[in-house]
Amino acid sequence: MGLVDSKISNGIGTITLNNPKKLNSLSKELIDDLCSALEELRQQGVRVVILRAPAGSKVFSAGHDVHELPLDGRDPLTYTDPLRLAVRTVEHFRAPVIAMVEGSVWGGACELVLSCDIIIAAEDTTFAITPAKLGVPYNLSGVQNLIVTGGTPICKEMLFTAQPFPVKRLVDAEVVNRSVPVEQLETVAQSIAEQISRNSPLVISLLKEEIRLLSTSHNLSPETFERVQSMRRQVYDSDDYREGIKAFFERRPPVFQGK
Ligand code: YXS
């Protein structure tokens, strides 16, 4: 897997996002490598996986690869898009995934981290959920994941402001399990992984799936779903969507006109 490193030791898998020149942005290539690494660890029967970036990373992940956001009228976040696939793969992975986070986390990478089962972060970590800044119409399952794992109040503030939030805010809101001094990050994550690896993998796998089903059971009528989809199409067909992406590449603040 070129853009991720993967290893296994004593039933504990470790996957390291490793495309620093692109700030671990979640390109299709990186997501394909991540999903392949998880599948390989599943086949080897891991009890738990730690997902991390290289030690000392200033950026854990810069989020969705903006170059891969379509500008031809296609929905940027459909069911089969890489970010959606990555989140589902983590959510459906039979064993717990521990996100061991340092540096800054951006956009869709926040949802990927929040889709993990346990989040341990260095004290100077920040999280910025940025669709409103880029003009991207975030999708229903993504918003649901954010409010289920993060809670509506802080998720609304993060989504509407699109600003970096210090991890302390997310710990206080019980979104992140623990923040620790960066020099303790690996020890704490490894210790939790070892505790999990000593327990029943069948029970843990069942518990993970029960929690997933109970926390996301939602009856959305087809008409409501279609109405939201038409709302999302208005966004990704808008000038603002193109402006958000154009401004990113021109390294200037976007000027959204609301159309
Ligand atoms: O100019 P070069 O070729 O060196 O490339 C630059 C950046 O363009 C590139 N890069 C990215 N390329 C694709 N997708 C990205 N998300 C991305 N982020 C960065 O990496 C090279 C170095 O970036 P640079 O010079 O800005 O580094 P820096 O150290 O000054 O700043 C690091 C960041 C992460 C603070 C800065 O790059 C940044 O703000 N990146 C964008 C973070 C972001 O807004 N991500 C959200 C992407 S959209 C997404 O995830 C969802 C679809 S949504 O928007 O809905 O949440």
PDB file of C-alpha atoms and ligand atoms in Angstrom:
ATOM      1  CA  MET A   1       0.000   0.000   0.000  1.00  0.00           C
ATOM      2  CA  GLY A   2       2.029   2.992  -1.299  1.00  0.00           C
ATOM      3  CA  LEU A   3       0.437   5.875   0.595  1.00  0.00           C
ATOM      4  CA  VAL A   4      -0.122   4.070   3.894  1.00  0.00           C
ATOM      5  CA  ASP A   5       2.155   1.869   5.971  1.00  0.00           C
ATOM      6  CA  SER A   6       0.673  -1.130   7.751  1.00  0.00           C
ATOM      7  CA  LYS A   7       2.044  -3.544  10.353  1.00  0.00           C
ATOM      8  CA  ILE A   8       0.709  -6.076  12.855  1.00  0.00           C
ATOM      9  CA  SER A   9       2.104  -7.089  16.220  1.00  0.00           C
ATOM     10  CA  ASN A  10       0.439  -9.257  18.877  1.00  0.00           C
ATOM     11  CA  GLY A  11      -2.962  -8.940  17.210  1.00  0.00           C
ATOM     12  CA  ILE A  12      -2.717  -5.142  17.012  1.00  0.00           C
ATOM     13  CA  GLY A  13      -2.636  -3.579  13.552  1.00  0.00           C
ATOM     14  CA  THR A  14      -1.169  -0.133  12.961  1.00  0.00           C
ATOM     15  CA  ILE A  15      -1.944   1.858   9.802  1.00  0.00           C
ATOM     16  CA  THR A  16       0.044   5.045   9.208  1.00  0.00           C
ATOM     17  CA  LEU A  17      -1.190   7.608   6.655  1.00  0.00           C
ATOM     18  CA  ASN A  18       2.030   8.407   4.850  1.00  0.00           C
ATOM     19  CA  ASN A  19       1.721  10.915   2.009  1.00  0.00           C
ATOM     20  CA  PRO A  20       3.305  13.938   3.727  1.00  0.00           C
ATOM     21  CA  LYS A  21       3.945  15.892   0.546  1.00  0.00           C
ATOM     22  CA  LYS A  22       0.202  16.062   0.044  1.00  0.00           C
ATOM     23  CA  LEU A  23      -0.459  16.423   3.777  1.00  0.00           C
ATOM     24  CA  ASN A  24      -2.179  13.019   3.795  1.00  0.00           C
ATOM     25  CA  SER A  25      -5.044  14.514   1.782  1.00  0.00           C
ATOM     26  CA  LEU A  26      -7.700  11.857   1.270  1.00  0.00           C
ATOM     27  CA  SER A  27      -7.184  11.214  -2.441  1.00  0.00           C
ATOM     28  CA  LYS A  28      -8.766   8.195  -4.102  1.00  0.00           C
ATOM     29  CA  GLU A  29      -5.317   6.582  -4.179  1.00  0.00           C
ATOM     30  CA  LEU A  30      -4.714   7.057  -0.440  1.00  0.00           C
ATOM     31  CA  ILE A  31      -8.230   5.855   0.437  1.00  0.00           C
ATOM     32  CA  ASP A  32      -7.803   2.766  -1.785  1.00  0.00           C
ATOM     33  CA  ASP A  33      -4.538   1.988   0.032  1.00  0.00           C
ATOM     34  CA  LEU A  34      -6.203   2.555   3.433  1.00  0.00           C
ATOM     35  CA  CYS A  35      -9.112   0.229   2.608  1.00  0.00           C
ATOM     36  CA  SER A  36      -6.721  -2.437   1.247  1.00  0.00           C
ATOM     37  CA  ALA A  37      -4.647  -2.248   4.420  1.00  0.00           C
ATOM     38  CA  LEU A  38      -7.750  -2.658   6.597  1.00  0.00           C
ATOM     39  CA  GLU A  39      -8.884  -5.652   4.526  1.00  0.00           C
ATOM     40  CA  GLU A  40      -5.454  -7.282   4.856  1.00  0.00           C
ATOM     41  CA  LEU A  41      -5.513  -6.759   8.638  1.00  0.00           C
ATOM     42  CA  ARG A  42      -9.048  -8.175   8.771  1.00  0.00           C
ATOM     43  CA  GLN A  43      -7.853 -11.312   6.966  1.00  0.00           C
ATOM     44  CA  GLN A  44      -5.030 -11.639   9.482  1.00  0.00           C
ATOM     45  CA  GLY A  45      -7.569 -11.530  12.308  1.00  0.00           C
ATOM     46  CA  VAL A  46      -6.410  -8.382  14.097  1.00  0.00           C
ATOM     47  CA  ARG A  47      -8.162  -7.614  17.363  1.00  0.00           C
ATOM     48  CA  VAL A  48      -7.787  -3.832  17.094  1.00  0.00           C
ATOM     49  CA  VAL A  49      -6.305  -1.273  14.684  1.00  0.00           C
ATOM     50  CA  ILE A  50      -4.517   2.000  15.452  1.00  0.00           C
ATOM     51  CA  LEU A  51      -4.877   4.629  12.684  1.00  0.00           C
ATOM     52  CA  ARG A  52      -2.195   7.332  12.827  1.00  0.00           C
ATOM     53  CA  ALA A  53       0.063   9.715  10.937  1.00  0.00           C
ATOM     54  CA  PRO A  54       3.868   9.667  11.263  1.00  0.00           C
ATOM     55  CA  ALA A  55       5.165  10.910  14.629  1.00  0.00           C
ATOM     56  CA  GLY A  56       5.677  14.666  14.559  1.00  0.00           C
ATOM     57  CA  SER A  57       3.119  15.313  11.793  1.00  0.00           C
ATOM     58  CA  LYS A  58       1.950  18.938  11.752  1.00  0.00           C
ATOM     59  CA  VAL A  59      -1.031  17.921   9.594  1.00  0.00           C
ATOM     60  CA  PHE A  60      -2.726  14.591  10.389  1.00  0.00           C
ATOM     61  CA  SER A  61      -4.727  14.926   7.150  1.00  0.00           C
ATOM     62  CA  ALA A  62      -5.726  17.907   5.020  1.00  0.00           C
ATOM     63  CA  GLY A  63      -9.061  16.241   4.250  1.00  0.00           C
ATOM     64  CA  HIS A  64     -10.606  15.368   0.896  1.00  0.00           C
ATOM     65  CA  ASP A  65      -8.214  15.993  -1.997  1.00  0.00           C
ATOM     66  CA  VAL A  66      -9.655  19.248  -3.343  1.00  0.00           C
ATOM     67  CA  HIS A  67      -8.311  18.421  -6.823  1.00  0.00           C
ATOM     68  CA  GLU A  68     -10.779  15.520  -6.846  1.00  0.00           C
ATOM     69  CA  LEU A  69     -13.856  17.643  -6.107  1.00  0.00           C
ATOM     70  CA  PRO A  70     -15.774  17.589  -9.411  1.00  0.00           C
ATOM     71  CA  LEU A  71     -16.619  20.863 -11.151  1.00  0.00           C
ATOM     72  CA  ASP A  72     -18.794  19.369 -13.903  1.00  0.00           C
ATOM     73  CA  GLY A  73     -22.108  19.239 -12.062  1.00  0.00           C
ATOM     74  CA  ARG A  74     -21.524  15.864 -10.416  1.00  0.00           C
ATOM     75  CA  ASP A  75     -22.243  15.312  -6.717  1.00  0.00           C
ATOM     76  CA  PRO A  76     -18.865  15.468  -4.909  1.00  0.00           C
ATOM     77  CA  LEU A  77     -19.910  13.160  -2.053  1.00  0.00           C
ATOM     78  CA  THR A  78     -21.926  10.237  -3.416  1.00  0.00           C
ATOM     79  CA  TYR A  79     -22.137   6.799  -1.828  1.00  0.00           C
ATOM     80  CA  THR A  80     -19.187   5.478  -3.832  1.00  0.00           C
ATOM     81  CA  ASP A  81     -16.843   8.441  -3.375  1.00  0.00           C
ATOM     82  CA  PRO A  82     -13.559   7.612  -1.626  1.00  0.00           C
ATOM     83  CA  LEU A  83     -14.307   9.576   1.563  1.00  0.00           C
ATOM     84  CA  ARG A  84     -17.681   7.847   1.960  1.00  0.00           C
ATOM     85  CA  LEU A  85     -16.071   4.464   1.299  1.00  0.00           C
ATOM     86  CA  ALA A  86     -13.331   5.103   3.868  1.00  0.00           C
ATOM     87  CA  VAL A  87     -15.803   6.106   6.575  1.00  0.00           C
ATOM     88  CA  ARG A  88     -18.021   3.072   5.949  1.00  0.00           C
ATOM     89  CA  THR A  89     -15.019   0.726   5.896  1.00  0.00           C
ATOM     90  CA  VAL A  90     -13.945   1.930   9.344  1.00  0.00           C
ATOM     91  CA  GLU A  91     -17.511   1.850  10.701  1.00  0.00           C
ATOM     92  CA  HIS A  92     -18.089  -1.715   9.443  1.00  0.00           C
ATOM     93  CA  PHE A  93     -14.612  -3.032  10.344  1.00  0.00           C
ATOM     94  CA  ARG A  94     -15.188  -5.967  12.707  1.00  0.00           C
ATOM     95  CA  ALA A  95     -12.616  -4.818  15.282  1.00  0.00           C
ATOM     96  CA  PRO A  96     -12.264  -1.449  17.032  1.00  0.00           C
ATOM     97  CA  VAL A  97     -10.240   1.252  15.273  1.00  0.00           C
ATOM     98  CA  ILE A  98      -8.373   3.674  17.536  1.00  0.00           C
ATOM     99  CA  ALA A  99      -7.558   7.056  15.968  1.00  0.00           C
ATOM    100  CA  MET A 100      -4.238   8.265  17.366  1.00  0.00           C
ATOM    101  CA  VAL A 101      -4.185  11.912  16.286  1.00  0.00           C
ATOM    102  CA  GLU A 102      -1.581  14.674  16.254  1.00  0.00           C
ATOM    103  CA  GLY A 103      -1.359  17.845  14.163  1.00  0.00           C
ATOM    104  CA  SER A 104      -4.313  19.455  12.410  1.00  0.00           C
ATOM    105  CA  VAL A 105      -7.276  17.538  10.999  1.00  0.00           C
ATOM    106  CA  TRP A 106      -9.285  19.087   8.148  1.00  0.00           C
ATOM    107  CA  GLY A 107     -12.608  18.613   6.426  1.00  0.00           C
ATOM    108  CA  GLY A 108     -13.604  15.059   5.658  1.00  0.00           C
ATOM    109  CA  ALA A 109     -10.623  13.787   7.674  1.00  0.00           C
ATOM    110  CA  CYS A 110     -12.498  14.966  10.780  1.00  0.00           C
ATOM    111  CA  GLU A 111     -15.355  12.652   9.871  1.00  0.00           C
ATOM    112  CA  LEU A 112     -12.900   9.824   9.172  1.00  0.00           C
ATOM    113  CA  VAL A 113     -11.349  10.308  12.635  1.00  0.00           C
ATOM    114  CA  LEU A 114     -14.785  10.565  14.254  1.00  0.00           C
ATOM    115  CA  SER A 115     -15.828   7.328  12.513  1.00  0.00           C
ATOM    116  CA  CYS A 116     -13.141   5.560  14.538  1.00  0.00           C
ATOM    117  CA  ASP A 117     -14.245   3.885  17.750  1.00  0.00           C
ATOM    118  CA  ILE A 118     -11.824   5.558  20.164  1.00  0.00           C
ATOM    119  CA  ILE A 119      -9.958   8.833  19.611  1.00  0.00           C
ATOM    120  CA  ILE A 120      -6.754   9.658  21.489  1.00  0.00           C
ATOM    121  CA  ALA A 121      -5.223  12.985  20.498  1.00  0.00           C
ATOM    122  CA  ALA A 122      -2.180  15.040  21.348  1.00  0.00           C
ATOM    123  CA  GLU A 123      -3.017  18.168  23.362  1.00  0.00           C
ATOM    124  CA  ASP A 124      -2.209  20.579  20.500  1.00  0.00           C
ATOM    125  CA  THR A 125      -4.387  18.798  17.937  1.00  0.00           C
ATOM    126  CA  THR A 126      -7.011  20.853  16.079  1.00  0.00           C
ATOM    127  CA  PHE A 127     -10.084  19.824  14.077  1.00  0.00           C
ATOM    128  CA  ALA A 128     -11.664  21.964  11.330  1.00  0.00           C
ATOM    129  CA  ILE A 129     -14.821  20.797   9.509  1.00  0.00           C
ATOM    130  CA  THR A 130     -14.765  22.946   6.383  1.00  0.00           C
ATOM    131  CA  PRO A 131     -17.569  22.297   3.843  1.00  0.00           C
ATOM    132  CA  ALA A 132     -19.086  25.728   4.504  1.00  0.00           C
ATOM    133  CA  LYS A 133     -15.726  27.364   3.759  1.00  0.00           C
ATOM    134  CA  LEU A 134     -15.237  25.449   0.506  1.00  0.00           C
ATOM    135  CA  GLY A 135     -18.875  25.577  -0.600  1.00  0.00           C
ATOM    136  CA  VAL A 136     -19.226  21.784  -0.473  1.00  0.00           C
ATOM    137  CA  PRO A 137     -22.722  20.327   0.130  1.00  0.00           C
ATOM    138  CA  TYR A 138     -21.891  17.784   2.820  1.00  0.00           C
ATOM    139  CA  ASN A 139     -23.971  14.616   2.496  1.00  0.00           C
ATOM    140  CA  LEU A 140     -26.643  13.175   4.816  1.00  0.00           C
ATOM    141  CA  SER A 141     -24.710  10.196   6.199  1.00  0.00           C
ATOM    142  CA  GLY A 142     -21.723  12.467   6.816  1.00  0.00           C
ATOM    143  CA  VAL A 143     -23.783  14.998   8.756  1.00  0.00           C
ATOM    144  CA  GLN A 144     -25.484  12.162  10.634  1.00  0.00           C
ATOM    145  CA  ASN A 145     -22.083  10.706  11.564  1.00  0.00           C
ATOM    146  CA  LEU A 146     -20.916  14.076  12.853  1.00  0.00           C
ATOM    147  CA  ILE A 147     -23.964  14.721  15.029  1.00  0.00           C
ATOM    148  CA  VAL A 148     -24.158  11.117  16.271  1.00  0.00           C
ATOM    149  CA  THR A 149     -20.494  11.082  17.303  1.00  0.00           C
ATOM    150  CA  GLY A 150     -20.110  14.762  18.119  1.00  0.00           C
ATOM    151  CA  GLY A 151     -23.436  16.026  19.262  1.00  0.00           C
ATOM    152  CA  THR A 152     -25.461  18.738  17.523  1.00  0.00           C
ATOM    153  CA  PRO A 153     -24.280  21.845  19.429  1.00  0.00           C
ATOM    154  CA  ILE A 154     -20.547  21.566  18.783  1.00  0.00           C
ATOM    155  CA  CYS A 155     -21.071  20.117  15.306  1.00  0.00           C
ATOM    156  CA  LYS A 156     -23.243  23.082  14.299  1.00  0.00           C
ATOM    157  CA  GLU A 157     -20.574  25.479  15.597  1.00  0.00           C
ATOM    158  CA  MET A 158     -17.818  23.560  13.790  1.00  0.00           C
ATOM    159  CA  LEU A 159     -19.796  23.210  10.542  1.00  0.00           C
ATOM    160  CA  PHE A 160     -21.078  26.818  10.437  1.00  0.00           C
ATOM    161  CA  THR A 161     -17.765  28.496  11.397  1.00  0.00           C
ATOM    162  CA  ALA A 162     -15.462  26.083   9.513  1.00  0.00           C
ATOM    163  CA  GLN A 163     -12.703  27.152  11.918  1.00  0.00           C
ATOM    164  CA  PRO A 164     -10.054  24.945  13.604  1.00  0.00           C
ATOM    165  CA  PHE A 165     -11.216  23.833  17.075  1.00  0.00           C
ATOM    166  CA  PRO A 166      -8.672  22.891  19.756  1.00  0.00           C
ATOM    167  CA  VAL A 167      -9.023  19.270  20.821  1.00  0.00           C
ATOM    168  CA  LYS A 168      -9.910  20.381  24.375  1.00  0.00           C
ATOM    169  CA  ARG A 169     -13.270  21.607  23.045  1.00  0.00           C
ATOM    170  CA  LEU A 170     -13.918  18.146  21.578  1.00  0.00           C
ATOM    171  CA  VAL A 171     -12.820  16.366  24.753  1.00  0.00           C
ATOM    172  CA  ASP A 172     -15.125  18.599  26.809  1.00  0.00           C
ATOM    173  CA  ALA A 173     -17.952  17.754  24.379  1.00  0.00           C
ATOM    174  CA  GLU A 174     -17.087  14.027  24.735  1.00  0.00           C
ATOM    175  CA  VAL A 175     -16.301  13.752  21.015  1.00  0.00           C
ATOM    176  CA  VAL A 176     -12.668  12.819  21.630  1.00  0.00           C
ATOM    177  CA  ASN A 177     -11.961  10.232  24.325  1.00  0.00           C
ATOM    178  CA  ARG A 178      -8.705  11.716  25.662  1.00  0.00           C
ATOM    179  CA  SER A 179      -6.078  14.320  24.901  1.00  0.00           C
ATOM    180  CA  VAL A 180      -2.591  13.653  26.243  1.00  0.00           C
ATOM    181  CA  PRO A 181       0.887  15.232  25.960  1.00  0.00           C
ATOM    182  CA  VAL A 182       2.244  14.236  22.536  1.00  0.00           C
ATOM    183  CA  GLU A 183       5.094  12.262  24.118  1.00  0.00           C
ATOM    184  CA  GLN A 184       2.512   9.989  25.822  1.00  0.00           C
ATOM    185  CA  LEU A 185       0.331   9.536  22.710  1.00  0.00           C
ATOM    186  CA  GLU A 186       1.767   6.222  21.511  1.00  0.00           C
ATOM    187  CA  THR A 187       1.947   4.700  25.015  1.00  0.00           C
ATOM    188  CA  VAL A 188      -1.675   5.563  25.817  1.00  0.00           C
ATOM    189  CA  ALA A 189      -3.029   4.364  22.454  1.00  0.00           C
ATOM    190  CA  GLN A 190      -0.975   1.156  22.632  1.00  0.00           C
ATOM    191  CA  SER A 191      -2.130   0.468  26.199  1.00  0.00           C
ATOM    192  CA  ILE A 192      -5.811   0.786  25.211  1.00  0.00           C
ATOM    193  CA  ALA A 193      -5.191  -1.402  22.159  1.00  0.00           C
ATOM    194  CA  GLU A 194      -3.583  -4.066  24.327  1.00  0.00           C
ATOM    195  CA  GLN A 195      -6.513  -3.998  26.774  1.00  0.00           C
ATOM    196  CA  ILE A 196      -8.937  -4.474  23.872  1.00  0.00           C
ATOM    197  CA  SER A 197      -6.845  -7.203  22.242  1.00  0.00           C
ATOM    198  CA  ARG A 198      -7.078  -9.238  25.419  1.00  0.00           C
ATOM    199  CA  ASN A 199     -10.897  -9.281  25.358  1.00  0.00           C
ATOM    200  CA  SER A 200     -13.303 -11.396  23.327  1.00  0.00           C
ATOM    201  CA  PRO A 201     -13.059 -10.370  19.680  1.00  0.00           C
ATOM    202  CA  LEU A 202     -16.470 -11.901  18.969  1.00  0.00           C
ATOM    203  CA  VAL A 203     -18.170  -9.938  21.745  1.00  0.00           C
ATOM    204  CA  ILE A 204     -16.370  -6.737  20.804  1.00  0.00           C
ATOM    205  CA  SER A 205     -17.291  -7.192  17.152  1.00  0.00           C
ATOM    206  CA  LEU A 206     -20.941  -7.745  18.137  1.00  0.00           C
ATOM    207  CA  LEU A 207     -20.910  -4.748  20.507  1.00  0.00           C
ATOM    208  CA  LYS A 208     -19.392  -2.511  17.806  1.00  0.00           C
ATOM    209  CA  GLU A 209     -22.109  -3.488  15.312  1.00  0.00           C
ATOM    210  CA  GLU A 210     -24.917  -3.178  17.909  1.00  0.00           C
ATOM    211  CA  ILE A 211     -23.729   0.318  18.852  1.00  0.00           C
ATOM    212  CA  ARG A 212     -23.459   1.287  15.168  1.00  0.00           C
ATOM    213  CA  LEU A 213     -26.989   0.110  14.387  1.00  0.00           C
ATOM    214  CA  LEU A 214     -28.587   1.608  17.506  1.00  0.00           C
ATOM    215  CA  SER A 215     -26.847   4.970  17.096  1.00  0.00           C
ATOM    216  CA  THR A 216     -27.736   5.397  13.414  1.00  0.00           C
ATOM    217  CA  SER A 217     -31.249   3.945  13.180  1.00  0.00           C
ATOM    218  CA  HIS A 218     -33.195   6.611  11.325  1.00  0.00           C
ATOM    219  CA  ASN A 219     -36.442   6.507   9.356  1.00  0.00           C
ATOM    220  CA  LEU A 220     -36.041   9.046   6.601  1.00  0.00           C
ATOM    221  CA  SER A 221     -38.874   8.900   4.074  1.00  0.00           C
ATOM    222  CA  PRO A 222     -37.865   8.532   0.413  1.00  0.00           C
ATOM    223  CA  GLU A 223     -39.527  11.889  -0.327  1.00  0.00           C
ATOM    224  CA  THR A 224     -37.498  13.592   2.424  1.00  0.00           C
ATOM    225  CA  PHE A 225     -34.331  11.957   1.141  1.00  0.00           C
ATOM    226  CA  GLU A 226     -35.080  13.142  -2.396  1.00  0.00           C
ATOM    227  CA  ARG A 227     -35.852  16.647  -1.145  1.00  0.00           C
ATOM    228  CA  VAL A 228     -32.498  16.823   0.607  1.00  0.00           C
ATOM    229  CA  GLN A 229     -30.769  15.479  -2.479  1.00  0.00           C
ATOM    230  CA  SER A 230     -32.346  18.255  -4.550  1.00  0.00           C
ATOM    231  CA  MET A 231     -31.153  20.772  -1.946  1.00  0.00           C
ATOM    232  CA  ARG A 232     -27.628  19.320  -2.235  1.00  0.00           C
ATOM    233  CA  ARG A 233     -27.750  19.480  -6.051  1.00  0.00           C
ATOM    234  CA  GLN A 234     -28.577  23.191  -5.815  1.00  0.00           C
ATOM    235  CA  VAL A 235     -25.392  23.601  -3.793  1.00  0.00           C
ATOM    236  CA  TYR A 236     -23.032  21.622  -5.975  1.00  0.00           C
ATOM    237  CA  ASP A 237     -24.514  23.298  -9.050  1.00  0.00           C
ATOM    238  CA  SER A 238     -24.012  26.731  -7.478  1.00  0.00           C
ATOM    239  CA  ASP A 239     -21.490  29.473  -8.241  1.00  0.00           C
ATOM    240  CA  ASP A 240     -20.573  29.363  -4.555  1.00  0.00           C
ATOM    241  CA  TYR A 241     -19.377  25.755  -4.875  1.00  0.00           C
ATOM    242  CA  ARG A 242     -17.091  26.715  -7.734  1.00  0.00           C
ATOM    243  CA  GLU A 243     -16.014  29.861  -5.885  1.00  0.00           C
ATOM    244  CA  GLY A 244     -15.074  27.907  -2.777  1.00  0.00           C
ATOM    245  CA  ILE A 245     -12.776  25.615  -4.727  1.00  0.00           C
ATOM    246  CA  LYS A 246     -11.410  28.409  -6.922  1.00  0.00           C
ATOM    247  CA  ALA A 247     -10.586  30.493  -3.837  1.00  0.00           C
ATOM    248  CA  PHE A 248      -8.784  27.523  -2.262  1.00  0.00           C
ATOM    249  CA  PHE A 249      -6.443  27.142  -5.209  1.00  0.00           C
ATOM    250  CA  GLU A 250      -5.992  30.929  -5.477  1.00  0.00           C
ATOM    251  CA  ARG A 251      -5.091  30.929  -1.750  1.00  0.00           C
ATOM    252  CA  ARG A 252      -7.632  33.639  -0.928  1.00  0.00           C
ATOM    253  CA  PRO A 253     -10.725  33.765   1.247  1.00  0.00           C
ATOM    254  CA  PRO A 254     -13.821  32.707  -0.687  1.00  0.00           C
ATOM    255  CA  VAL A 255     -16.512  35.306  -1.424  1.00  0.00           C
ATOM    256  CA  PHE A 256     -19.807  33.449  -1.301  1.00  0.00           C
ATOM    257  CA  GLN A 257     -22.828  35.134  -2.941  1.00  0.00           C
ATOM    258  CA  GLY A 258     -25.394  32.617  -1.735  1.00  0.00           C
ATOM    259  CA  LYS A 259     -26.104  31.470  -5.266  1.00  0.00           C
TER     260      LYS A 259
HETATM  261  O1  YXS B   1       0.743  24.193  -3.824  1.00  0.00           O
HETATM  262  P1  YXS B   1       1.189  22.742  -3.624  1.00  0.00           P
HETATM  263  O2  YXS B   1       1.154  21.927  -4.881  1.00  0.00           O
HETATM  264  O3  YXS B   1       2.452  22.608  -2.811  1.00  0.00           O
HETATM  265  O4  YXS B   1       0.047  22.061  -2.722  1.00  0.00           O
HETATM  266  C1  YXS B   1      -0.211  22.598  -1.439  1.00  0.00           C
HETATM  267  C2  YXS B   1      -1.707  22.512  -1.219  1.00  0.00           C
HETATM  268  O5  YXS B   1      -2.469  22.878  -2.359  1.00  0.00           O
HETATM  269  C3  YXS B   1      -1.834  21.033  -0.950  1.00  0.00           C
HETATM  270  N1  YXS B   1      -3.062  20.748  -0.208  1.00  0.00           N
HETATM  271  C4  YXS B   1      -4.085  20.052  -0.695  1.00  0.00           C
HETATM  272  N2  YXS B   1      -4.262  19.481  -1.902  1.00  0.00           N
HETATM  273  C5  YXS B   1      -5.450  18.850  -2.089  1.00  0.00           C
HETATM  274  N3  YXS B   1      -6.426  18.766  -1.157  1.00  0.00           N
HETATM  275  C6  YXS B   1      -6.255  19.329   0.062  1.00  0.00           C
HETATM  276  N4  YXS B   1      -7.208  19.199   0.989  1.00  0.00           N
HETATM  277  C7  YXS B   1      -5.047  20.019   0.332  1.00  0.00           C
HETATM  278  N5  YXS B   1      -4.560  20.712   1.392  1.00  0.00           N
HETATM  279  C8  YXS B   1      -3.338  21.137   1.038  1.00  0.00           C
HETATM  280  O6  YXS B   1      -0.714  20.665  -0.166  1.00  0.00           O
HETATM  281  C9  YXS B   1       0.365  21.569  -0.455  1.00  0.00           C
HETATM  282  C10 YXS B   1       0.828  22.219   0.825  1.00  0.00           C
HETATM  283  O7  YXS B   1      -0.273  23.019   1.279  1.00  0.00           O
HETATM  284  P2  YXS B   1      -0.018  24.428   1.977  1.00  0.00           P
HETATM  285  O8  YXS B   1       1.056  25.169   1.233  1.00  0.00           O
HETATM  286  O9  YXS B   1      -1.334  25.093   2.130  1.00  0.00           O
HETATM  287  O10 YXS B   1       0.549  23.974   3.396  1.00  0.00           O
HETATM  288  P3  YXS B   1       0.446  24.808   4.751  1.00  0.00           P
HETATM  289  O11 YXS B   1       1.314  24.082   5.710  1.00  0.00           O
HETATM  290  O12 YXS B   1       0.664  26.257   4.474  1.00  0.00           O
HETATM  291  O13 YXS B   1      -1.066  24.664   5.201  1.00  0.00           O
HETATM  292  C11 YXS B   1      -1.550  23.372   5.567  1.00  0.00           C
HETATM  293  C12 YXS B   1      -3.083  23.454   5.623  1.00  0.00           C
HETATM  294  C13 YXS B   1      -3.645  22.026   5.825  1.00  0.00           C
HETATM  295  C14 YXS B   1      -3.521  24.375   6.779  1.00  0.00           C
HETATM  296  C15 YXS B   1      -3.586  24.033   4.274  1.00  0.00           C
HETATM  297  O14 YXS B   1      -3.015  23.295   3.221  1.00  0.00           O
HETATM  298  C16 YXS B   1      -5.070  23.953   4.160  1.00  0.00           C
HETATM  299  O15 YXS B   1      -5.830  24.739   4.742  1.00  0.00           O
HETATM  300  N6  YXS B   1      -5.528  22.940   3.371  1.00  0.00           N
HETATM  301  C17 YXS B   1      -6.954  22.773   3.131  1.00  0.00           C
HETATM  302  C18 YXS B   1      -7.610  22.119   4.344  1.00  0.00           C
HETATM  303  C19 YXS B   1      -9.104  21.934   4.030  1.00  0.00           C
HETATM  304  O16 YXS B   1      -9.862  22.889   3.998  1.00  0.00           O
HETATM  305  N7  YXS B   1      -9.485  20.702   3.752  1.00  0.00           N
HETATM  306  C20 YXS B   1     -10.870  20.349   3.372  1.00  0.00           C
HETATM  307  C21 YXS B   1     -10.842  19.755   1.964  1.00  0.00           C
HETATM  308  S1  YXS B   1     -12.518  19.476   1.386  1.00  0.00           S
HETATM  309  C22 YXS B   1     -13.081  18.237   2.393  1.00  0.00           C
HETATM  310  O17 YXS B   1     -12.364  17.609   3.151  1.00  0.00           O
HETATM  311  C23 YXS B   1     -14.532  17.894   2.333  1.00  0.00           C
HETATM  312  C24 YXS B   1     -15.041  17.684   0.955  1.00  0.00           C
HETATM  313  S2  YXS B   1     -15.465  19.151   3.103  1.00  0.00           S
HETATM  314  O18 YXS B   1     -14.976  20.384   2.580  1.00  0.00           O
HETATM  315  O19 YXS B   1     -16.824  18.934   2.759  1.00  0.00           O
HETATM  316  O20 YXS B   1     -15.211  19.005   4.510  1.00  0.00           O
END
